[in-house]
Short mmCIF file of C-alpha atoms and ligand atoms in Angstrom, two decimals:
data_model
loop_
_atom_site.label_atom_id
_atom_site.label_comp_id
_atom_site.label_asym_id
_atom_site.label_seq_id
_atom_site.Cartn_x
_atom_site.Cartn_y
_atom_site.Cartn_z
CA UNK A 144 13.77 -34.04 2.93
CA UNK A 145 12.86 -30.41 2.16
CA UNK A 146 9.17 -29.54 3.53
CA UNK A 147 7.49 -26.02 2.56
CA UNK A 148 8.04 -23.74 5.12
CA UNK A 149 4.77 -22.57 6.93
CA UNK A 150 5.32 -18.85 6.87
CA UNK A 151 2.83 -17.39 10.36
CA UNK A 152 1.67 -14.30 9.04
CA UNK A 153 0.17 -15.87 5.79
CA UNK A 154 -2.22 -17.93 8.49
CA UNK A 155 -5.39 -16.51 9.09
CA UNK A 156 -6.82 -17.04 12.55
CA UNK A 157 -8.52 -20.82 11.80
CA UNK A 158 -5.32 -21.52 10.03
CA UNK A 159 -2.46 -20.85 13.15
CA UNK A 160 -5.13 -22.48 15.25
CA UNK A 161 -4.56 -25.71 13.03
CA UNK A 162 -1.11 -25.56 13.05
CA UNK A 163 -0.96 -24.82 16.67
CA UNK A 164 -3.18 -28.29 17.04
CA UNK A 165 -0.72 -29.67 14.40
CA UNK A 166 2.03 -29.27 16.73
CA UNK A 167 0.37 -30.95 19.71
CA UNK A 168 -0.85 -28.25 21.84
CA UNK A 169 -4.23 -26.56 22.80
CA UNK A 170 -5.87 -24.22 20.24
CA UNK A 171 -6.17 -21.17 22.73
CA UNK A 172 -2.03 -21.06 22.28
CA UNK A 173 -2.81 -19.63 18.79
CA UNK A 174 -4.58 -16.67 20.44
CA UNK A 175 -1.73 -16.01 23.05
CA UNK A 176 0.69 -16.54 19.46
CA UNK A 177 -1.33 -13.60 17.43
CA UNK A 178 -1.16 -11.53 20.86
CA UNK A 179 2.71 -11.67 20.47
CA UNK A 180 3.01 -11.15 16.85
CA UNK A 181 -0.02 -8.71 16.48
CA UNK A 182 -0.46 -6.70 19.29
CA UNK A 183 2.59 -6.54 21.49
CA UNK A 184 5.18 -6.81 18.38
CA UNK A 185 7.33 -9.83 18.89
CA UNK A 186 10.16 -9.90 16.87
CA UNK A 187 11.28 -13.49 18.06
CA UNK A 188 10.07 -16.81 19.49
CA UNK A 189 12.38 -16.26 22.33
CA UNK A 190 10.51 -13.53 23.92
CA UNK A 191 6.72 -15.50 23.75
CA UNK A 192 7.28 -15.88 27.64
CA UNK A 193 4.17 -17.05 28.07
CA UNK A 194 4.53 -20.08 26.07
CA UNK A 195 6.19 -23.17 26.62
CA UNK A 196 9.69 -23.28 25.49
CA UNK A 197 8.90 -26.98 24.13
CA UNK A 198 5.87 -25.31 22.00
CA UNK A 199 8.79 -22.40 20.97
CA UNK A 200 11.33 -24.74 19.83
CA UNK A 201 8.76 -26.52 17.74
CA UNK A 202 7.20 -23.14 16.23
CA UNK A 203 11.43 -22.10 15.25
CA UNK A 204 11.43 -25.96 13.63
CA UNK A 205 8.47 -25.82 12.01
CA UNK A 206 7.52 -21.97 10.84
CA UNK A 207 9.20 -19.14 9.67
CA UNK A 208 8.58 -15.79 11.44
CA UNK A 209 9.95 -12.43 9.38
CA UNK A 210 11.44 -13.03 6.83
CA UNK A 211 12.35 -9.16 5.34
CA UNK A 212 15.46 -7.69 5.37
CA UNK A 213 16.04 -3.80 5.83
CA UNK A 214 18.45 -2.97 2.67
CA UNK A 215 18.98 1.04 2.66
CA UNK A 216 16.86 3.31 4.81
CA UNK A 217 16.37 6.59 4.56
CA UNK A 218 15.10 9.85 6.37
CA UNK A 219 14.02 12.88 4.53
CA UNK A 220 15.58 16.32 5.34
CA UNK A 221 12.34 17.22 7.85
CA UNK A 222 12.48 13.83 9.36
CA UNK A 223 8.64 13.54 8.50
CA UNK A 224 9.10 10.50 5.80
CA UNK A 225 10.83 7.52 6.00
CA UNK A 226 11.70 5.03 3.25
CA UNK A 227 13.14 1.50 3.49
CA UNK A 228 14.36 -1.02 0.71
CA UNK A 229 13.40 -4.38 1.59
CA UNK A 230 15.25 -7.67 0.84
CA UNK A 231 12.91 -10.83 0.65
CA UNK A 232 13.96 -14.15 1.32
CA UNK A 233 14.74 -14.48 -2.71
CA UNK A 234 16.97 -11.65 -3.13
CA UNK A 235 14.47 -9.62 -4.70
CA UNK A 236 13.34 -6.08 -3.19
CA UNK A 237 10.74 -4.16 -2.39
CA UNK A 238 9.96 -0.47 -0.88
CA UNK A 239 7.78 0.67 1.97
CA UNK A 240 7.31 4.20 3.78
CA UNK A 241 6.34 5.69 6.90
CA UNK A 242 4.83 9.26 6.42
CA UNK A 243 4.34 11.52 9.56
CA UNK A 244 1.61 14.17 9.44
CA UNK A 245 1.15 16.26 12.85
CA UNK A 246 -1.78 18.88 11.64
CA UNK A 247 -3.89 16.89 10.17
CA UNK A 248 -8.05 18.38 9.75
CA UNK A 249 -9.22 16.26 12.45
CA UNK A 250 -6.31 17.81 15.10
CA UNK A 251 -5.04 14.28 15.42
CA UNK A 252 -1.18 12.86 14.29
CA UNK A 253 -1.53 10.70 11.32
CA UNK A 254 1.15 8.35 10.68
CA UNK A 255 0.83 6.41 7.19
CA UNK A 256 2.43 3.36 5.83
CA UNK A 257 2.55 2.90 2.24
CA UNK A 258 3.58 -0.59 1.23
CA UNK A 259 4.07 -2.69 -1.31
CA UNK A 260 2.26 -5.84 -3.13
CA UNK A 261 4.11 -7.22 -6.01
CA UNK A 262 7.59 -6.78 -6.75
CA UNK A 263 7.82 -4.69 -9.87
CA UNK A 264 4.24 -4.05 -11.15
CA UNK A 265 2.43 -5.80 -14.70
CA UNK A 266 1.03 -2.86 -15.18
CA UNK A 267 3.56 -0.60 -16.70
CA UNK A 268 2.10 2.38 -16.71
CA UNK A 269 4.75 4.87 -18.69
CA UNK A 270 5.11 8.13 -16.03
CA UNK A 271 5.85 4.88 -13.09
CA UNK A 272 9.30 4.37 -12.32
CA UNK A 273 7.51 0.77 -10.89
CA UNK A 274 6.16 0.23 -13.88
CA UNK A 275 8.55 0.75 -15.94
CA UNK A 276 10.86 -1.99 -14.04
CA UNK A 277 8.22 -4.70 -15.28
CA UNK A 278 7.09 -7.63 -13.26
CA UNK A 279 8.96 -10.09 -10.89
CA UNK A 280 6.38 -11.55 -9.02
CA UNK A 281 3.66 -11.08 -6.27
CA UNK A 282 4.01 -11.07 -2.81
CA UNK A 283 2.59 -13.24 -0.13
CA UNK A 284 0.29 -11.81 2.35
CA UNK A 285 2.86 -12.19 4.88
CA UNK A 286 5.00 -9.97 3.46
CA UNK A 287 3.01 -7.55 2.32
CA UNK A 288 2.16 -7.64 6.17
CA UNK A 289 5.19 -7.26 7.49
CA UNK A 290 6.05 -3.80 5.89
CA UNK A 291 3.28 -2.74 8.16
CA UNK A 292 4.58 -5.13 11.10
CA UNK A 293 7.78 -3.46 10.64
CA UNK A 294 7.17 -0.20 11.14
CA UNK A 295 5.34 -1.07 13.90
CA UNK A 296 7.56 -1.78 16.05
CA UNK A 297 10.49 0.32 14.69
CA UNK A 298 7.69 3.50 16.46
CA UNK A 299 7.33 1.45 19.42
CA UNK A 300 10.81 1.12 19.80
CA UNK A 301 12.06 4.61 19.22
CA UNK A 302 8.92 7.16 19.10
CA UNK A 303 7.05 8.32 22.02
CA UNK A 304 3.58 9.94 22.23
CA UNK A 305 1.29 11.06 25.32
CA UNK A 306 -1.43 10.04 23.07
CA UNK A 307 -1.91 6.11 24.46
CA UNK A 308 -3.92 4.89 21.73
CA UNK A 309 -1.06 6.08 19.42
CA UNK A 310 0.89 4.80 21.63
CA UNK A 311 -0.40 1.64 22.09
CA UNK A 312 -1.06 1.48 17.52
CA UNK A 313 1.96 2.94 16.74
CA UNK A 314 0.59 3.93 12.87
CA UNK A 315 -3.13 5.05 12.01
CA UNK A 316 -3.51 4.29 8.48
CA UNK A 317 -2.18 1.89 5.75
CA UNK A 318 -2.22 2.71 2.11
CA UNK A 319 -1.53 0.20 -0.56
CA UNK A 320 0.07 2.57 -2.74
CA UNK A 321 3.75 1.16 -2.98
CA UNK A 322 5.10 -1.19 -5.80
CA UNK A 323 2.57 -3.42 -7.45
CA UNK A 324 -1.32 -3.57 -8.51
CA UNK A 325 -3.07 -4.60 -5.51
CA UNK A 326 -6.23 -6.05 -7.20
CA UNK A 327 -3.46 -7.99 -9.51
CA UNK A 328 -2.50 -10.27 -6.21
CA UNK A 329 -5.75 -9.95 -5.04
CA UNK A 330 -5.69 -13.10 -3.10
CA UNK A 331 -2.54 -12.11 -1.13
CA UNK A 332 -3.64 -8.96 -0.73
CA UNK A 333 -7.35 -9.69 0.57
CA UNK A 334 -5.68 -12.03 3.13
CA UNK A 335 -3.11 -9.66 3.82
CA UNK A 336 -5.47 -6.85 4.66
CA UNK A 337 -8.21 -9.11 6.69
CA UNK A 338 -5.64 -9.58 9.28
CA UNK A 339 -4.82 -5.50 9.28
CA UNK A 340 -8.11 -4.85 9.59
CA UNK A 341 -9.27 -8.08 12.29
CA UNK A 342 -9.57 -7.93 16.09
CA UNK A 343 -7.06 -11.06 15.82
CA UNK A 344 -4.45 -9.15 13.88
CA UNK A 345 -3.70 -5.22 13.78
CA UNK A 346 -6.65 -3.88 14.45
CA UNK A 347 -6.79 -1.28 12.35
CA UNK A 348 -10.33 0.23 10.87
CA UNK A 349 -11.53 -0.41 7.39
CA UNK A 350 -11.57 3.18 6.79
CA UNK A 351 -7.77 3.73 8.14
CA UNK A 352 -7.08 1.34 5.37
CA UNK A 353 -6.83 2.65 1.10
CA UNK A 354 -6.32 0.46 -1.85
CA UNK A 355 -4.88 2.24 -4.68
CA UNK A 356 -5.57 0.73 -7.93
CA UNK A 357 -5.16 1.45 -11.83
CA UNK A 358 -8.43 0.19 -12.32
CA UNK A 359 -8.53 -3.26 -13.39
CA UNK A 360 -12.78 -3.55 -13.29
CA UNK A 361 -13.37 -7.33 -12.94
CA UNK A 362 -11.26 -7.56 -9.52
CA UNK A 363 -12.65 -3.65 -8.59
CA UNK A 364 -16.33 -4.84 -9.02
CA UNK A 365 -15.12 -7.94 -7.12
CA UNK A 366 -13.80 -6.01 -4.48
CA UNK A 367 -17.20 -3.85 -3.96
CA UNK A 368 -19.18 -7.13 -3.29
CA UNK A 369 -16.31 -8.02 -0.05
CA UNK A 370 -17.23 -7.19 3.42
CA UNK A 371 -13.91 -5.07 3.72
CA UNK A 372 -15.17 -1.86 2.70
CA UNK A 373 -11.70 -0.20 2.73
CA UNK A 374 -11.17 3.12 1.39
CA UNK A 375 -10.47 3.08 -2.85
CA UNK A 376 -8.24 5.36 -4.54
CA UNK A 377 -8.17 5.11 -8.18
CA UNK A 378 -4.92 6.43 -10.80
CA UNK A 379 -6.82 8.83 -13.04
CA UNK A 380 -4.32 10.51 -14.58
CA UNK A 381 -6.17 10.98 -17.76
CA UNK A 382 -10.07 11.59 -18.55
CA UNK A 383 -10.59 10.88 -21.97
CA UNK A 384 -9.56 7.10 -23.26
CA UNK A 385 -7.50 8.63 -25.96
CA UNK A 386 -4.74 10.33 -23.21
CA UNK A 387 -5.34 7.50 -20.63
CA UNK A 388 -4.51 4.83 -23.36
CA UNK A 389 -1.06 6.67 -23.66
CA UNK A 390 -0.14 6.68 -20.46
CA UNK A 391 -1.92 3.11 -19.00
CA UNK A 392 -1.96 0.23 -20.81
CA UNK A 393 -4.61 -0.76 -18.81
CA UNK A 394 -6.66 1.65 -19.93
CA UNK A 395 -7.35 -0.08 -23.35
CA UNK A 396 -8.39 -3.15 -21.35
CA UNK A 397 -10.92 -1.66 -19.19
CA UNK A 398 -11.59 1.50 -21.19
CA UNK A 399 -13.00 4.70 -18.71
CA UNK A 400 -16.70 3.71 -19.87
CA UNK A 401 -16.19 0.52 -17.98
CA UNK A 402 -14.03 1.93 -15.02
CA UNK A 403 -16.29 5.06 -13.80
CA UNK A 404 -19.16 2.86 -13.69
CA UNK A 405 -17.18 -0.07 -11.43
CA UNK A 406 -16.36 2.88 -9.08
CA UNK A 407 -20.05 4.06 -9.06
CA UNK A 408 -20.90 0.61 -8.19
CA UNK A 409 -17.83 0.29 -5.58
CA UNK A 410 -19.52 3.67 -3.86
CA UNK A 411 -23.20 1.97 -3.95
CA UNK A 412 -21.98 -1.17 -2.27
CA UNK A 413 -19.23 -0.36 0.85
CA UNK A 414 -20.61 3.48 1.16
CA UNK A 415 -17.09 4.84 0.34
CA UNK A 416 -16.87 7.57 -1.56
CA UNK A 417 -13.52 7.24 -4.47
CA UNK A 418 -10.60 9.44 -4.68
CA UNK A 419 -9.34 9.76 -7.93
CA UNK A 420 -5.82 10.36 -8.42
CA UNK A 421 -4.47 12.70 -10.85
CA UNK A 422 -0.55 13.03 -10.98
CA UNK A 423 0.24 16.36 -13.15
CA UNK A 424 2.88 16.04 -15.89
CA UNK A 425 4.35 19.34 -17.60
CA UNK A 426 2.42 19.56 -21.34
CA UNK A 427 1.31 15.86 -20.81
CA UNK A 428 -2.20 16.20 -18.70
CA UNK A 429 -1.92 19.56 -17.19
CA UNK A 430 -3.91 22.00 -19.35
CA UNK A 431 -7.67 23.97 -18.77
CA UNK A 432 -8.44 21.36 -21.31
CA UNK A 433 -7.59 18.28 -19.23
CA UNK A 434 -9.16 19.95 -16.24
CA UNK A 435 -12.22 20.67 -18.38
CA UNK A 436 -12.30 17.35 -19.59
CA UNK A 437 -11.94 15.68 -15.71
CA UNK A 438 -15.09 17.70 -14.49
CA UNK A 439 -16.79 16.53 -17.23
CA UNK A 440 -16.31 12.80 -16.58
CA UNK A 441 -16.24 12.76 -12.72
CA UNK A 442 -19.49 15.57 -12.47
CA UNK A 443 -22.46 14.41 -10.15
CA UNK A 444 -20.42 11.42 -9.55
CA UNK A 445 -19.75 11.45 -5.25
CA UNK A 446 -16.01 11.54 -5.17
CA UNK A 447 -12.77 13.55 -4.45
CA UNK A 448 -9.87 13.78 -6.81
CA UNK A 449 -6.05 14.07 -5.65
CA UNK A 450 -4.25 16.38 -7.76
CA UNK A 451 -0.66 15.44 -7.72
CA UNK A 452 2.25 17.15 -8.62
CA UNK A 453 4.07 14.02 -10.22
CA UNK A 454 7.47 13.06 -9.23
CA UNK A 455 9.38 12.86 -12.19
CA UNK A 456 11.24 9.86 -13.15
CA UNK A 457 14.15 8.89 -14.95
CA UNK A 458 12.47 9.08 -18.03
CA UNK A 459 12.62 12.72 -19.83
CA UNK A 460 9.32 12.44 -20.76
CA UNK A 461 7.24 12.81 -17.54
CA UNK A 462 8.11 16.19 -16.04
CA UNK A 463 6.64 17.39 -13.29
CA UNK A 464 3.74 20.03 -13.56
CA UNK A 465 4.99 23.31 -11.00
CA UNK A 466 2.69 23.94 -7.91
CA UNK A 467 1.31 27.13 -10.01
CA UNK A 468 -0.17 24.81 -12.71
CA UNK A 469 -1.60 22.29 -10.13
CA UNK A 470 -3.71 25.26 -8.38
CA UNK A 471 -5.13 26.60 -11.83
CA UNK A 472 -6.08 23.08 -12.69
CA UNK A 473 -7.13 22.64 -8.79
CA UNK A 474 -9.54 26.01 -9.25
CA UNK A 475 -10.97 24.81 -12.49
CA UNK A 476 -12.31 21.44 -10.78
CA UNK A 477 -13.63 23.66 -8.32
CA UNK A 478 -15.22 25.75 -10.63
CA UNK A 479 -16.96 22.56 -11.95
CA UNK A 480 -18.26 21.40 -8.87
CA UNK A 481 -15.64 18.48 -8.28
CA UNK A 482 -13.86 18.26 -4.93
CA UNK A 483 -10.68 18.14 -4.36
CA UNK A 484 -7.46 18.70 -2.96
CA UNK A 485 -3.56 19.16 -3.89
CA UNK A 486 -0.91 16.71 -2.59
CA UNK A 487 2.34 17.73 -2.86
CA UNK A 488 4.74 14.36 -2.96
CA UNK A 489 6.60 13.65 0.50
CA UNK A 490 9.77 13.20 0.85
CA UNK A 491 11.16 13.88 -2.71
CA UNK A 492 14.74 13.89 -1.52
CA UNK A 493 14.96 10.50 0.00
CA UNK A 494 13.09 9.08 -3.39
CA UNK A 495 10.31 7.95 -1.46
CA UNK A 496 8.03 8.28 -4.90
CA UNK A 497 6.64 4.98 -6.15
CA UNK A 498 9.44 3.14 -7.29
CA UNK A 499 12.12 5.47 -7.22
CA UNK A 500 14.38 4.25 -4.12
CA UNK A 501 14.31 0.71 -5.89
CA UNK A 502 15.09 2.44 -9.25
CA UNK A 503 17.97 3.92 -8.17
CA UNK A 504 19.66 1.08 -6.00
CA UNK A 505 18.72 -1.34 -9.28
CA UNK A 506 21.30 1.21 -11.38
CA UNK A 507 23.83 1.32 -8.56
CA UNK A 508 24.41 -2.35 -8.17
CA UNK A 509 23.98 -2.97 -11.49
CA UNK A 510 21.45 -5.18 -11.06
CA UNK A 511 18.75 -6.47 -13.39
CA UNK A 512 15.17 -5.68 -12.71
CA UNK A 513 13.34 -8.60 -13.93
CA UNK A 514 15.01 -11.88 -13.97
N1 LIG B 619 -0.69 0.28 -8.70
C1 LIG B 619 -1.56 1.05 -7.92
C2 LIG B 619 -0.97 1.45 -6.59
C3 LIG B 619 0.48 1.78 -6.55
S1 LIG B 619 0.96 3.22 -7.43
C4 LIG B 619 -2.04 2.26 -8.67
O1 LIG B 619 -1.51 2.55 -9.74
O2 LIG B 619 -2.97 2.89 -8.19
C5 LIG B 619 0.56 4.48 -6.25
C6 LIG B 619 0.23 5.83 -6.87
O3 LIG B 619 1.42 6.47 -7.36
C7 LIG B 619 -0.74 5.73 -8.02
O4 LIG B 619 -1.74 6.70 -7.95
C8 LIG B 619 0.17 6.00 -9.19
O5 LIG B 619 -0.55 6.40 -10.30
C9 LIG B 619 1.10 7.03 -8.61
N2 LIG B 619 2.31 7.30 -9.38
C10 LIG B 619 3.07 6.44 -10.07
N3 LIG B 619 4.10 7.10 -10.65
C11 LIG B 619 3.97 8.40 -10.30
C12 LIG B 619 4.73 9.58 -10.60
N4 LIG B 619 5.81 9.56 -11.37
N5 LIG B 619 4.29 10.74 -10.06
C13 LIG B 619 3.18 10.78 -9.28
N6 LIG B 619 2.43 9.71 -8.97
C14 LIG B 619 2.83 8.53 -9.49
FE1 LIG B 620 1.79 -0.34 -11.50
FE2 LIG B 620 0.49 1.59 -10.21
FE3 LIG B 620 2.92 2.05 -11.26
FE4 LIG B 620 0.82 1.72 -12.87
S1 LIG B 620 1.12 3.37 -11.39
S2 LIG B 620 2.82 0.74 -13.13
S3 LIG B 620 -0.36 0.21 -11.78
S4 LIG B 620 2.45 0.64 -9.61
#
């Protein structure tokens, strides 16, 4: 007889105290459990010392731990970014990566996981290598997790720091900003980022923790109204319906008349102020126009926007603007009041943008990207 798997780090911390009970033993195991998994990154039963090996040999019977399987990973040329193709249990893949900043504003290291929370994405936005790979399916919270879990204790295992708190957290922020619409799994990704953010689970703060979405308003209005308040990003790319429409579908969906005002209402709720992404494209979004046209939408609105010099992708279409272009369109923002800042893609040469790694491994094998 097959029986579901219980996979651990979907459970919440009611749930692994239930099927800790379940499997005959006192509830407080479950917190000594999430201490190995969470906090002192077990990568086995076997080394839970602290629990009975009877209770062990039940949990290997009965749940399954990790279940993702490092595929290709790569380091870029300044060792700073660091990208890894996941297999799941199903054969399919996803990507993740580990960015290193060391002069950050506040002084501090930053070190940044970007993961992943679909496989492929619905959205198929045209400039997205993702995107243009359609949709597989989404992922459970415990694997969207365990990108994070992973790099976790690949740092603790081979980076050291005489900074203890880094140290002892290994990464400082999370950005869901891989493959996938977040607030498309939203679920998944709610549980997935409760235990992140819990004393029970990572630990990490609200605001160490960004959701990147393309603006789907229902589930971004939903979103506002949770007690998460996590940082929001949203893919601008385009501020007049007419452009956006070309490059997101989404756009004719939840037109920008409906988005701007869910981001107003996001800001007014959780007290975090937006950053709108804006990836350049050569003769596609780049002009004084376009610039123009962004400080009139986003102007006395409180938020920041991310001017991005777009990786380009294998389609011919979407070239990337050059860093001259990005800092005229950067100075006319600034000339219309509107924060912001340029972000230069990391770790071009390993194809760490959104999709790209995948992308490439997809042609080499021959493989198909939706089944
Ligand atoms: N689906 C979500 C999050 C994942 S995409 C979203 O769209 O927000 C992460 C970021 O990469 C988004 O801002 C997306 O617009 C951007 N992106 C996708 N393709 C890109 C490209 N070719 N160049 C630059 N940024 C790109
Ligand atoms: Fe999906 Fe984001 Fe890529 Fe659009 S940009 S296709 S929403 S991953």
């Amino acid at each position: 007889m097959d029986k579901e798997p219980v996979y651990l780090l979907d459970l919440n911390s009611e749930e692994l105290k239930a099927l800790v009970v379940t499997l005959g033993e006192k509830a407080y195991r479950a917190d000594q459990l999430a201490q190995w998994i969470y906090k002192k990154s077990a990568v086995s039963f076997d080394e839970m010392s602290d629990l009975p090996q009877g209770f062990r040999s039940k949990l290997q019977e009965a749940a399954v731990f990790f279940t993702l399987k490092p595929l290709e990973d790569k380091i870029s040329c300044d060792g700073q970014t660091r990208k890894i193709l996941f297999q799941l249990e199903d054969g399919q893949t996803i990507e993740s990566t580990l960015m290193f900043y060391e002069n950050t504003n506040s002084g501090r290291e930053r070190r940044t996981v970007c993961i992943s929370t679909q496989v492929g994405c619905p959205m198929a936005c045209h400039f997205c290598a993702t995107g243009q790979q359609g949709f597989v399916r989404n992922l459970r919270p415990g694997e969207i997790l365990e990108q994070v879990l992973y790099f976790i204790h690949l740092i603790k295992t081979t980076v050291t720091t005489e900074d203890r708190e880094l140290a002892r957290k290994a990464i400082t922020n999370v950005v869901l900003m891989g493959m996938g619409e977040p607030l498309a799994n939203y679920e998944n990704v709610r549980t997935a980022v409760q235990t992140l953010n819990s004393k029970y689970g990572v630990e990490l703060g609200a605001r160490q923790i960004t959701l990147s979405t393309s603006g789907l308003v229902p589930q971004l209005r939903r979103l506002a109204e949770e007690s998460l308040h996590l940082e929001l990003a949203i893919s601008l790319h385009a501020a007049t319906d007419d452009l956006r429409n070309r490059l997101m579908p989404v756009n004719r969906k939840y037109p920008l008349a409906e988005l701007i005002p869910a981001c107003i209402y996001y800001l007014e709720k959780t007290g975090r102020r937006p950053t709108f992404e804006y990836a350049l494209f050569e003769g596609i979004n780049d002009s004084a126009e376009n610039a123009r046209e962004t400080t009139e939408l986003l102007k006395g609105i409180n938020c920041a926007v991310n001017i991005i010099v777009g990786n380009p992708t294998a389609s011919n279409e979407f070239r990337s603007s050059s860093l001259a272009k990005a800092q005229i369109f950067q100075k006319h923002l600034f000339a219309g009041g509107i924060f912001n800042t340029i972000r230069v893609s990391r770790g071009t040469d390993i194809e760490a943008g959104c999709g790209q790694l995948k992308s490439r491994w997809l042609k080499d094998t021959n493989s198909q990207p939706v089944k």
